[in-house]
Coordinates of C-alpha atoms in Angstrom, one line a residue:
Chain L
M1 CA 10.7 -36.9 3.8
R2 CA 14.5 -36.7 3.9
I3 CA 14.8 -39.5 1.4
L4 CA 12.3 -37.8 -0.9
L5 CA 14.2 -34.6 -0.8
I6 CA 17.5 -36.3 -1.7
I7 CA 15.7 -38.0 -4.6
A8 CA 14.2 -34.7 -5.7
V9 CA 17.6 -33.1 -5.6
L10 CA 19.3 -35.9 -7.5
I11 CA 16.7 -35.8 -10.2
V12 CA 16.4 -32.1 -10.5
L13 CA 20.0 -31.0 -10.3
P14 CA 21.6 -33.0 -13.1
L15 CA 18.7 -32.2 -15.4
S16 CA 18.7 -28.5 -15.2
A17 CA 22.0 -27.3 -13.8
V18 CA 24.7 -27.6 -16.4
R19 CA 27.8 -27.9 -14.4
A20 CA 31.3 -27.0 -15.8
A21 CA 34.2 -29.0 -14.4
D22 CA 35.4 -26.1 -12.1
D23 CA 32.0 -25.4 -10.7
V24 CA 32.0 -25.9 -6.9
I25 CA 28.3 -25.3 -6.3
A26 CA 25.1 -25.9 -8.3
V27 CA 21.6 -24.8 -7.3
D28 CA 18.1 -25.1 -8.6
L29 CA 14.6 -24.3 -7.7
A30 CA 11.9 -26.8 -7.2
V31 CA 9.7 -24.4 -9.3
D32 CA 11.2 -21.5 -11.2
H33 CA 8.0 -19.4 -11.3
V34 CA 5.5 -18.1 -8.8
D35 CA 2.0 -18.1 -10.3
I36 CA -0.4 -15.5 -8.8
T37 CA -4.0 -16.7 -9.2
T38 CA -7.2 -15.4 -7.7
G39 CA -6.7 -17.6 -4.7
F40 CA -3.0 -16.6 -4.2
T41 CA -2.1 -16.0 -0.6
G42 CA 1.6 -16.3 -0.8
S43 CA 3.9 -19.1 -1.8
Y44 CA 6.9 -21.0 -0.6
L45 CA 10.0 -21.1 -2.9
S46 CA 12.3 -24.1 -2.3
L47 CA 15.8 -23.9 -3.4
F48 CA 18.1 -27.0 -3.6
G49 CA 21.8 -26.9 -3.9
V50 CA 24.9 -29.1 -3.9
Q51 CA 28.4 -28.0 -2.9
D52 CA 31.6 -30.0 -3.8
E53 CA 33.8 -28.1 -1.4
P54 CA 33.4 -27.2 2.3
G55 CA 32.3 -23.7 3.2
D56 CA 29.3 -21.7 4.3
I57 CA 26.4 -20.9 2.0
A58 CA 24.6 -17.6 1.8
I59 CA 21.6 -17.0 -0.4
T60 CA 19.9 -13.7 -1.2
I61 CA 16.7 -13.0 -3.2
K62 CA 15.8 -9.6 -4.6
G63 CA 12.6 -8.5 -6.3
P64 CA 12.5 -5.9 -9.1
A65 CA 13.9 -2.5 -8.3
R66 CA 11.5 0.3 -7.5
E67 CA 11.8 4.0 -6.7
M68 CA 10.5 4.5 -3.2
V69 CA 9.3 7.7 -1.5
V70 CA 9.8 7.9 2.3
R71 CA 7.8 10.5 4.1
R72 CA 8.1 11.8 7.6
K73 CA 5.2 13.1 9.6
E74 CA 5.8 16.2 11.7
N75 CA 3.5 17.9 14.2
V76 CA 2.3 21.2 12.7
F77 CA 0.2 23.2 15.2
G78 CA -1.1 20.1 16.8
I79 CA -1.8 18.2 13.5
W80 CA 0.4 15.4 12.2
M81 CA 1.1 15.7 8.5
N82 CA 3.8 14.6 6.1
R83 CA 6.5 17.3 5.9
T84 CA 9.9 15.9 4.9
N85 CA 10.4 13.3 2.2
M86 CA 13.2 11.5 0.4
V87 CA 13.2 9.4 -2.8
F88 CA 15.4 6.3 -2.9
E89 CA 16.4 4.8 -6.2
S90 CA 16.4 1.1 -7.0
V91 CA 15.0 -0.4 -3.8
P92 CA 14.3 -4.1 -4.2
A93 CA 10.5 -4.7 -4.0
F94 CA 11.3 -7.8 -2.0
Y95 CA 14.4 -9.0 -0.2
D96 CA 15.2 -12.1 1.8
Y97 CA 18.3 -14.1 2.7
A98 CA 19.2 -17.5 4.0
L99 CA 22.4 -18.5 5.8
S100 CA 23.9 -21.9 6.7
T101 CA 25.5 -20.5 9.8
D102 CA 25.2 -17.6 12.2
E103 CA 25.1 -14.1 10.7
A104 CA 28.3 -13.1 12.6
K105 CA 30.2 -16.2 11.3
I106 CA 29.3 -16.0 7.6
G107 CA 32.1 -13.5 6.7
P108 CA 33.6 -10.1 7.4
D109 CA 31.4 -7.1 7.2
A110 CA 33.1 -5.8 4.0
L111 CA 32.2 -9.1 2.2
R112 CA 28.6 -9.0 3.5
R113 CA 28.2 -5.4 2.3
E114 CA 29.7 -6.2 -1.0
Y115 CA 27.2 -9.0 -1.7
T116 CA 24.4 -7.5 0.3
I117 CA 24.0 -10.4 2.7
G118 CA 21.7 -9.2 5.5
V119 CA 19.2 -6.4 5.8
E120 CA 21.6 -3.9 7.4
T121 CA 24.0 -4.3 4.5
L122 CA 21.4 -2.8 2.0
K123 CA 22.3 0.7 0.9
F124 CA 19.9 2.7 -1.1
R125 CA 21.0 5.8 -2.9
P126 CA 18.9 9.0 -2.5
R127 CA 17.7 10.4 -5.8
D128 CA 18.8 14.0 -4.9
E129 CA 22.5 14.7 -4.4
G130 CA 23.9 16.3 -1.3
E131 CA 21.4 15.1 1.3
D132 CA 22.6 15.2 4.9
A133 CA 24.2 11.8 5.7
A134 CA 22.5 11.4 9.1
L135 CA 19.1 12.2 7.6
V136 CA 19.6 9.7 4.7
Q137 CA 20.5 7.0 7.3
E138 CA 17.4 7.9 9.4
F139 CA 15.1 7.7 6.3
Q140 CA 16.8 4.5 5.0
N141 CA 16.3 2.8 8.4
A142 CA 12.6 3.9 8.3
L143 CA 12.3 2.5 4.8
I144 CA 13.7 -0.9 5.9
R145 CA 11.4 -0.8 9.0
N146 CA 8.4 -0.2 6.9
E147 CA 9.3 -2.9 4.4
Q148 CA 9.8 -5.3 7.3
A149 CA 6.4 -4.4 8.7
Q150 CA 4.8 -5.3 5.4
G151 CA 6.7 -8.6 5.3
L152 CA 8.7 -7.6 2.2
F153 CA 12.1 -7.5 4.1
P154 CA 13.1 -10.1 6.7
T155 CA 13.9 -9.5 10.3
E156 CA 16.2 -12.4 10.5
P157 CA 17.9 -14.8 8.1
E158 CA 16.1 -18.0 6.9
P159 CA 18.0 -21.2 7.8
I160 CA 19.7 -23.4 5.3
T161 CA 19.4 -27.1 6.1
Y162 CA 21.7 -29.8 5.0
I163 CA 20.3 -33.0 3.8
D164 CA 23.8 -34.6 4.0
D165 CA 27.2 -32.8 4.0
K166 CA 26.9 -31.8 0.3
F167 CA 23.2 -31.2 -0.4
F168 CA 21.5 -28.2 1.1
R169 CA 18.1 -26.7 0.8
T170 CA 16.2 -23.6 2.0
T171 CA 12.6 -22.3 1.8
I172 CA 11.8 -18.7 1.2
Y173 CA 8.2 -17.4 1.7
I174 CA 6.9 -15.0 -0.9
P175 CA 4.0 -13.1 0.6
S176 CA 0.8 -12.2 -1.4
N177 CA 1.6 -8.4 -1.5
V178 CA 4.8 -8.7 -3.6
P179 CA 4.8 -7.0 -6.9
T180 CA 5.1 -9.0 -10.1
G181 CA 8.4 -9.2 -12.0
L182 CA 11.7 -11.0 -12.2
Y183 CA 13.3 -12.0 -8.9
T184 CA 17.0 -12.7 -8.7
I185 CA 18.5 -15.3 -6.4
E186 CA 22.2 -15.3 -5.7
T187 CA 23.9 -18.2 -4.0
Y188 CA 27.4 -17.8 -2.5
L189 CA 29.9 -20.3 -1.3
I190 CA 32.0 -18.5 1.3
R191 CA 35.2 -19.9 2.8
G192 CA 37.9 -18.1 4.8
G193 CA 36.3 -14.7 4.4
R194 CA 36.1 -15.0 0.6
V195 CA 33.4 -15.9 -1.9
V196 CA 34.7 -19.0 -3.6
D197 CA 31.9 -19.5 -6.0
M198 CA 28.5 -18.0 -6.8
R199 CA 25.4 -18.9 -8.8
E200 CA 22.6 -16.7 -10.1
T201 CA 19.0 -18.0 -10.6
E202 CA 15.8 -16.2 -11.6
V203 CA 12.2 -16.6 -10.5
K204 CA 9.4 -15.1 -12.5
V205 CA 6.5 -13.8 -10.3
A206 CA 3.5 -13.2 -12.5
Q207 CA -0.3 -13.2 -12.4
V208 CA -1.8 -16.1 -14.3
G209 CA -5.3 -17.1 -15.3
K210 CA -8.3 -15.0 -14.5
S211 CA -6.4 -12.6 -12.4
A212 CA -3.9 -11.9 -15.1
A213 CA -6.6 -11.6 -17.7
I214 CA -8.4 -9.0 -15.6
N215 CA -5.2 -7.1 -15.0
S216 CA -4.1 -6.9 -18.6
F217 CA -7.6 -6.2 -19.9
S218 CA -7.9 -3.3 -17.4
K219 CA -4.7 -1.8 -18.8
S220 CA -5.0 -2.4 -22.5
W221 CA -8.8 -1.8 -22.8
S222 CA -9.2 0.6 -19.9
F223 CA -12.2 2.4 -21.4
I224 CA -14.2 -0.8 -22.1
Y225 CA -13.1 -2.1 -18.7
G226 CA -14.5 1.0 -17.0
L227 CA -17.8 0.7 -19.0
M228 CA -18.1 -3.0 -18.0
C229 CA -17.6 -2.1 -14.3
V230 CA -20.3 0.6 -14.5
A231 CA -22.7 -1.7 -16.5
F232 CA -22.2 -4.5 -14.1
A233 CA -23.0 -2.2 -11.2
M234 CA -26.1 -0.9 -12.8
G235 CA -27.2 -4.4 -13.7
V236 CA -26.9 -5.6 -10.2
G237 CA -28.6 -2.5 -8.9
W238 CA -31.5 -3.0 -11.3
F239 CA -31.7 -6.7 -10.4
S240 CA -31.8 -6.1 -6.6
N241 CA -34.5 -3.5 -7.1
A242 CA -36.6 -6.0 -9.2
L243 CA -36.0 -8.6 -6.6
R244 CA -37.2 -6.3 -3.8
R245 CA -40.4 -5.6 -5.7
K246 CA -41.0 -9.3 -6.2
L247 CA -40.5 -10.0 -2.5
S248 CA -42.6 -7.3 -1.1
Chain W
M1 CA -11.3 -16.8 2.4
Q2 CA -8.4 -14.8 1.0
V3 CA -8.9 -13.4 -2.4
Y4 CA -6.2 -11.9 -4.6
L5 CA -7.2 -8.6 -6.1
P6 CA -5.8 -8.3 -9.6
I7 CA -5.5 -4.5 -9.8
A8 CA -4.6 -3.8 -6.1
E9 CA -2.1 -6.7 -6.4
M10 CA -2.7 -8.0 -2.9
A11 CA -4.8 -10.6 -1.1
I12 CA -7.6 -9.5 1.2
S13 CA -10.1 -11.3 3.3
A14 CA -13.2 -11.5 1.2
E15 CA -15.5 -12.2 4.2
S16 CA -14.4 -9.1 6.1
I17 CA -14.9 -6.8 3.1
F18 CA -18.2 -8.5 2.4
M19 CA -19.4 -8.1 6.0
V20 CA -18.5 -4.4 6.1
S21 CA -20.2 -3.7 2.8
A22 CA -23.3 -5.7 3.9
F23 CA -23.3 -3.6 7.2
V24 CA -23.0 -0.4 5.2
G25 CA -25.6 -1.6 2.8
F26 CA -27.9 -2.2 5.7
L27 CA -27.4 1.3 6.9
S28 CA -27.9 2.7 3.4
G29 CA -31.2 0.8 3.1
L30 CA -32.2 2.0 6.5
F31 CA -31.2 5.7 6.3
G32 CA -31.1 6.2 2.5
I33 CA -27.4 7.1 2.4
G34 CA -24.8 5.8 0.1
G35 CA -22.4 4.9 2.8
G36 CA -19.2 5.6 0.8
F37 CA -18.0 7.7 3.7
L38 CA -17.9 4.5 5.9
T39 CA -16.6 2.0 3.3
T40 CA -13.7 4.0 1.9
P41 CA -12.0 4.6 5.2
F42 CA -12.5 1.0 6.1
L43 CA -10.9 -0.2 2.9
I44 CA -7.9 2.0 3.5
F45 CA -7.8 0.7 7.1
T46 CA -7.6 -2.9 5.9
G47 CA -4.6 -2.1 3.8
V48 CA -6.1 -1.5 0.3
P49 CA -4.1 1.3 -1.2
P50 CA -6.1 4.6 -0.9
A51 CA -6.0 5.2 -4.7
I52 CA -7.7 1.8 -5.3
A53 CA -10.2 2.3 -2.5
V54 CA -11.1 5.7 -3.9
G55 CA -11.2 4.4 -7.5
T56 CA -13.3 1.3 -6.8
Q57 CA -15.8 2.6 -4.2
P58 CA -17.7 4.8 -6.8
C59 CA -18.5 1.6 -8.8
Q60 CA -20.2 0.2 -5.8
I61 CA -22.3 3.4 -5.3
V62 CA -23.5 3.0 -8.9
A63 CA -25.1 -0.3 -8.0
N64 CA -26.6 1.0 -4.7
G65 CA -27.8 4.2 -6.4
T66 CA -29.4 2.4 -9.3
S67 CA -31.3 0.1 -7.0
G68 CA -32.5 3.1 -4.9
V69 CA -33.3 5.5 -7.8
L70 CA -35.6 2.9 -9.4
G71 CA -37.8 2.9 -6.3
H72 CA -38.0 6.7 -6.3
L73 CA -38.6 6.8 -10.0
R74 CA -41.7 4.7 -9.8
K75 CA -43.2 7.0 -7.2
G76 CA -42.2 10.0 -9.4
H77 CA -39.9 11.5 -6.8
V78 CA -37.1 12.5 -9.2
D79 CA -36.6 16.0 -10.4
F80 CA -34.8 15.3 -13.7
K81 CA -34.3 18.9 -14.6
M82 CA -32.7 19.8 -11.3
G83 CA -30.7 16.6 -11.4
G84 CA -29.5 17.5 -14.9
F85 CA -28.3 20.9 -13.8
M86 CA -26.5 19.4 -10.8
L87 CA -25.0 16.8 -13.1
M88 CA -23.5 19.6 -15.3
G89 CA -21.7 21.0 -12.2
S90 CA -20.7 17.6 -10.8
T91 CA -19.2 16.3 -14.1
A92 CA -16.9 19.4 -14.2
G93 CA -16.2 18.9 -10.5
S94 CA -15.3 15.2 -10.9
V95 CA -12.8 16.0 -13.6
I96 CA -11.2 18.7 -11.5
G97 CA -11.4 16.6 -8.3
I98 CA -9.5 13.7 -10.0
S99 CA -6.7 16.1 -11.1
I100 CA -6.5 17.4 -7.5
F101 CA -6.4 13.8 -6.3
K102 CA -3.4 13.1 -8.6
L103 CA -1.6 16.3 -7.5
L104 CA -2.1 15.6 -3.8
Q105 CA -0.9 12.0 -4.3
Y106 CA 2.3 13.4 -5.9
L107 CA 2.8 15.8 -3.1
G108 CA 2.2 13.1 -0.5
Q109 CA -0.6 15.0 1.2
I110 CA -3.6 12.9 -0.1
D111 CA -4.1 11.0 3.2
F112 CA -3.9 14.2 5.1
V113 CA -6.4 16.0 3.0
I114 CA -8.7 13.0 2.9
S115 CA -8.6 12.8 6.7
V116 CA -9.1 16.6 7.2
L117 CA -12.0 16.7 4.7
Y118 CA -13.7 13.7 6.4
V119 CA -13.3 15.1 9.9
V120 CA -14.5 18.6 9.0
L121 CA -17.4 17.4 6.8
L122 CA -18.6 14.5 9.0
S123 CA -18.3 16.3 12.3
S124 CA -20.1 19.4 11.1
I125 CA -22.9 17.5 9.4
G126 CA -23.2 15.0 12.2
T127 CA -23.5 17.8 14.8
L128 CA -26.0 19.7 12.7
M129 CA -28.1 16.6 12.2
L130 CA -27.9 15.7 15.9
A131 CA -28.8 19.3 16.9
E132 CA -31.8 19.4 14.5
S133 CA -33.0 16.0 15.7
A134 CA -32.7 16.9 19.3
F135 CA -34.4 20.2 18.6
S136 CA -37.4 18.6 17.0
M137 CA -37.5 15.9 19.7
F138 CA -37.7 18.3 22.6
F139 CA -39.8 21.0 21.0
K140 CA -42.1 18.5 19.2
K141 CA -41.7 20.5 16.0
K142 CA -41.5 18.9 12.6
N143 CA -38.2 20.7 11.7
M144 CA -36.3 23.9 11.6
R145 CA -36.4 24.2 7.9
S146 CA -39.3 26.6 7.6
E147 CA -37.3 29.3 9.6
F148 CA -34.0 28.4 8.0
N149 CA -35.3 28.9 4.5
T150 CA -36.6 32.4 4.9
N151 CA -33.4 34.1 6.2
K152 CA -30.7 36.1 4.6
I153 CA -29.7 33.3 2.2
S154 CA -32.8 33.9 0.1
N155 CA -31.7 37.5 -0.6
F156 CA -28.5 36.3 -2.0
K157 CA -30.2 33.6 -3.9
A158 CA -32.7 36.0 -5.4
A159 CA -29.8 38.1 -6.8
L160 CA -28.3 35.2 -8.8
P161 CA -28.9 35.2 -12.6
F162 CA -30.2 32.4 -14.9
K163 CA -33.6 32.0 -13.2
T164 CA -35.1 28.7 -14.2
R165 CA -38.4 27.0 -13.3
F166 CA -38.2 23.6 -11.8
S167 CA -41.8 22.4 -11.8
R168 CA -41.2 19.0 -10.1
S169 CA -39.6 20.8 -7.1
N170 CA -42.0 23.7 -7.4
L171 CA -39.2 26.2 -7.5
Y172 CA -38.2 29.2 -9.6
I173 CA -34.6 29.7 -8.8
S174 CA -31.2 30.5 -10.3
A175 CA -29.6 27.6 -12.2
V176 CA -26.4 28.6 -10.6
L177 CA -27.5 27.0 -7.4
P178 CA -27.9 23.4 -8.5
V179 CA -24.8 23.7 -10.8
G180 CA -22.8 25.1 -7.9
V181 CA -23.9 22.4 -5.4
G182 CA -23.2 19.7 -8.0
F183 CA -19.8 21.2 -8.7
I184 CA -18.7 21.2 -5.1
G185 CA -20.2 17.8 -4.6
G186 CA -18.4 16.4 -7.7
I187 CA -15.0 17.7 -6.5
L188 CA -15.4 16.2 -3.0
A189 CA -16.9 13.0 -4.3
S190 CA -13.9 12.2 -6.6
I191 CA -11.3 13.2 -4.0
L192 CA -13.0 11.2 -1.2
G193 CA -14.3 8.3 -3.3
I194 CA -17.8 8.7 -2.1
G195 CA -21.1 9.5 -3.8
G196 CA -21.6 12.6 -1.6
G197 CA -25.2 12.0 -0.6
F198 CA -24.5 13.0 2.9
L199 CA -23.4 16.4 1.6
L200 CA -25.8 16.8 -1.3
V201 CA -29.0 16.0 0.7
P202 CA -28.5 18.8 3.3
A203 CA -27.3 21.2 0.5
M204 CA -30.4 20.4 -1.6
I205 CA -32.7 21.0 1.3
Y206 CA -31.0 24.0 2.9
I207 CA -29.3 25.8 0.0
I208 CA -31.5 25.0 -3.0
G209 CA -34.6 24.7 -1.0
M210 CA -36.0 21.6 -2.5
P211 CA -39.0 19.7 -1.0
T212 CA -37.8 16.8 1.1
L213 CA -39.9 14.3 -0.9
V214 CA -37.9 14.7 -4.2
V215 CA -34.5 15.2 -2.6
A216 CA -33.5 11.6 -2.0
G217 CA -34.5 10.4 -5.5
T218 CA -32.9 13.5 -7.2
S219 CA -29.6 13.2 -5.4
L220 CA -29.4 9.5 -6.1
F221 CA -30.2 10.1 -9.8
Q222 CA -27.4 12.6 -9.9
I223 CA -25.0 10.4 -7.9
I224 CA -25.3 7.5 -10.3
F225 CA -24.0 9.6 -13.1
T226 CA -21.3 11.3 -11.0
T227 CA -20.0 8.0 -9.7
S228 CA -20.2 6.4 -13.2
I229 CA -18.1 9.2 -14.6
S230 CA -15.8 9.0 -11.6
T231 CA -15.4 5.1 -12.2
M232 CA -14.6 5.7 -15.8
L233 CA -12.0 8.4 -15.1
H234 CA -10.3 6.4 -12.4
A235 CA -10.3 3.3 -14.8
V236 CA -8.9 5.2 -17.8
T237 CA -6.5 7.7 -16.2
N238 CA -5.3 5.9 -13.0
N239 CA -6.1 2.2 -13.6
T240 CA -7.3 2.0 -10.0
V241 CA -10.7 0.3 -10.4
D242 CA -10.4 -3.3 -9.1
A243 CA -13.3 -5.3 -10.6
L244 CA -13.0 -8.1 -8.1
L245 CA -13.1 -5.7 -5.1
A246 CA -16.0 -3.9 -6.7
A247 CA -17.9 -7.2 -7.2
I248 CA -17.5 -8.1 -3.5
L249 CA -18.5 -4.7 -2.3
I250 CA -21.6 -4.7 -4.6
A251 CA -22.7 -8.1 -3.5
G252 CA -22.4 -7.2 0.2
G253 CA -24.0 -3.8 -0.4
V254 CA -27.0 -5.1 -2.3
I255 CA -27.8 -7.9 0.2
G256 CA -27.3 -5.6 3.2
A257 CA -29.6 -2.9 1.6
Q258 CA -32.4 -5.4 1.2
V259 CA -32.3 -6.2 4.9
G260 CA -32.0 -2.5 5.8
V261 CA -35.2 -1.7 3.8
L262 CA -37.1 -4.3 5.7
F263 CA -36.3 -2.5 9.0
T264 CA -37.2 1.1 7.7
G265 CA -40.8 0.8 8.8
K266 CA -39.9 -0.4 12.2
I267 CA -37.8 2.6 13.3
R268 CA -39.2 6.1 13.8
P269 CA -37.6 8.5 11.3
L270 CA -36.5 10.8 14.1
H271 CA -34.7 7.9 15.9
A272 CA -33.1 6.9 12.6
R273 CA -31.8 10.4 12.1
I274 CA -30.4 10.5 15.6
M275 CA -28.7 7.1 15.1
L276 CA -27.2 8.2 11.8
A277 CA -26.0 11.5 13.3
L278 CA -24.3 9.6 16.2
L279 CA -22.7 7.2 13.7
I280 CA -21.3 10.0 11.6
I281 CA -19.9 11.7 14.7
I282 CA -18.3 8.5 15.9
V283 CA -16.6 8.0 12.5
S284 CA -15.4 11.6 12.5
I285 CA -13.9 11.2 16.0
Q286 CA -12.2 8.0 15.0
L287 CA -10.7 9.6 11.9
S288 CA -9.6 12.7 13.8
G289 CA -7.3 10.4 15.7
N290 CA -5.2 10.2 12.5
L291 CA -4.6 13.9 12.7
F292 CA -4.1 14.7 16.4
I293 CA -2.7 11.5 18.0
A294 CA 1.1 11.1 17.6
P295 CA 1.5 8.1 15.2
E296 CA 3.7 5.2 16.4
E297 CA 5.5 5.2 13.1
I298 CA 6.1 8.7 11.8
F299 CA 7.6 7.4 8.5
S300 CA 5.6 6.1 5.6
T301 CA 6.7 4.7 2.3
V302 CA 5.1 4.6 -1.1
V303 CA 6.2 3.4 -4.5
R304 CA 6.9 6.3 -6.8
G305 CA 4.6 6.0 -9.8
G306 CA 2.8 3.0 -8.3
H307 CA -0.7 2.9 -6.8

């Protein structure tokens, strides 16, 4: 397995990652797209990299930005209903990160915040100005908690494993409930509390095949799509009635 | 088997959806109900976005309804004129209901309103049915309808304009009644993602005063059109009809209904009504938990402009 991986890295890296002389790290994905088919139940994304200099590696992956509404239920005369809400701008639809060392050792807090390494470093801006800071914090924490519950945000970092002292790899799980779009992967080489080098890679998550065909048809030909759904339902209904009469 | 739903953009367990729709289909074959009020909450419970559940469920009811109405049609148990008037009301009601749905979704109150409507409607109808069944069981009377029909409501009904003759139902009543019942049914059906049979049937018996024999066929006839329109509206305006989810629901529903029909002759109608009433009450109690029990997570998140 180990040998195979090294071979894979050796073949994949020189082919796709064009490296300038001063590049310290190079990374590449085993597959640069996630295909969602009818049988899609999630997918593993493998990232390989090589570092020419010592240092720790941190990798972050972010899905397309979305506007999220966070609502808080309150008890009104004994009934629980949504009362307060807050809209956050550009919340990544998916976030995960991988570290080659402990979270505490990777770098100072300021650096981790700057490069958003770790769930607690994520900061979302409320759409409306002048919201109470404590309330914003409470709603933001709730948003992260909800995303974690859906598997869209991690609860702890993924490990980065070294094949030898230069080659590293990590695996990130993309669950089935992720939205489609372009996902950005950032790889950082961190040494002495500074980012020495970084690389950006992209992964396209898209529906393909029958699933994609149904989705795009339902959007561009929504009237015909609706008619077909109704016609199909009536057809099956008629068929089942005919069958019942045959049998009885 | 996990199946990825192209419109809902998520994977679901096909067996569990199939099993539930087969079970609901069984009940619908047995009791002659659509069962949307059972399937929609279940879909939402399994994680299907409420908008997709409410948008897709009507498509399944079209299949169930078509299958059912053909049987009634052959026996001549469909009052087309009455159904047509109800349809006028329910078409208008559906269009308004879908606008209300969008507004509530925007305000973040759709789940709350759906829960409240279900709890209020199911608990009152379930209790009424149970009371009526218990009454007829203990007093060995056919039903309470004869007394119910001749009370004050008829004075009000008599005062309404646009008197029309419905020969199939043997009624000479105001056209406002079927249009009004259809209208209310259409609004509720499109907000709740149901056919509304469990509302229409009692309304047709108690408010319009139709003979029981033609009620089931006529309500189904009307429901097919309402749910077809509702499917079209959801597909065109919200893009929330998932064809794959609909296909699984239809397959389960059709198979379950066949089995259910086989059992109809084996259970006494009174017992069937009591069972259905208890089932409705249980579902309403279950759903009322959403409203009265403090949730573990008081925060919820949705994508703005998404499903």
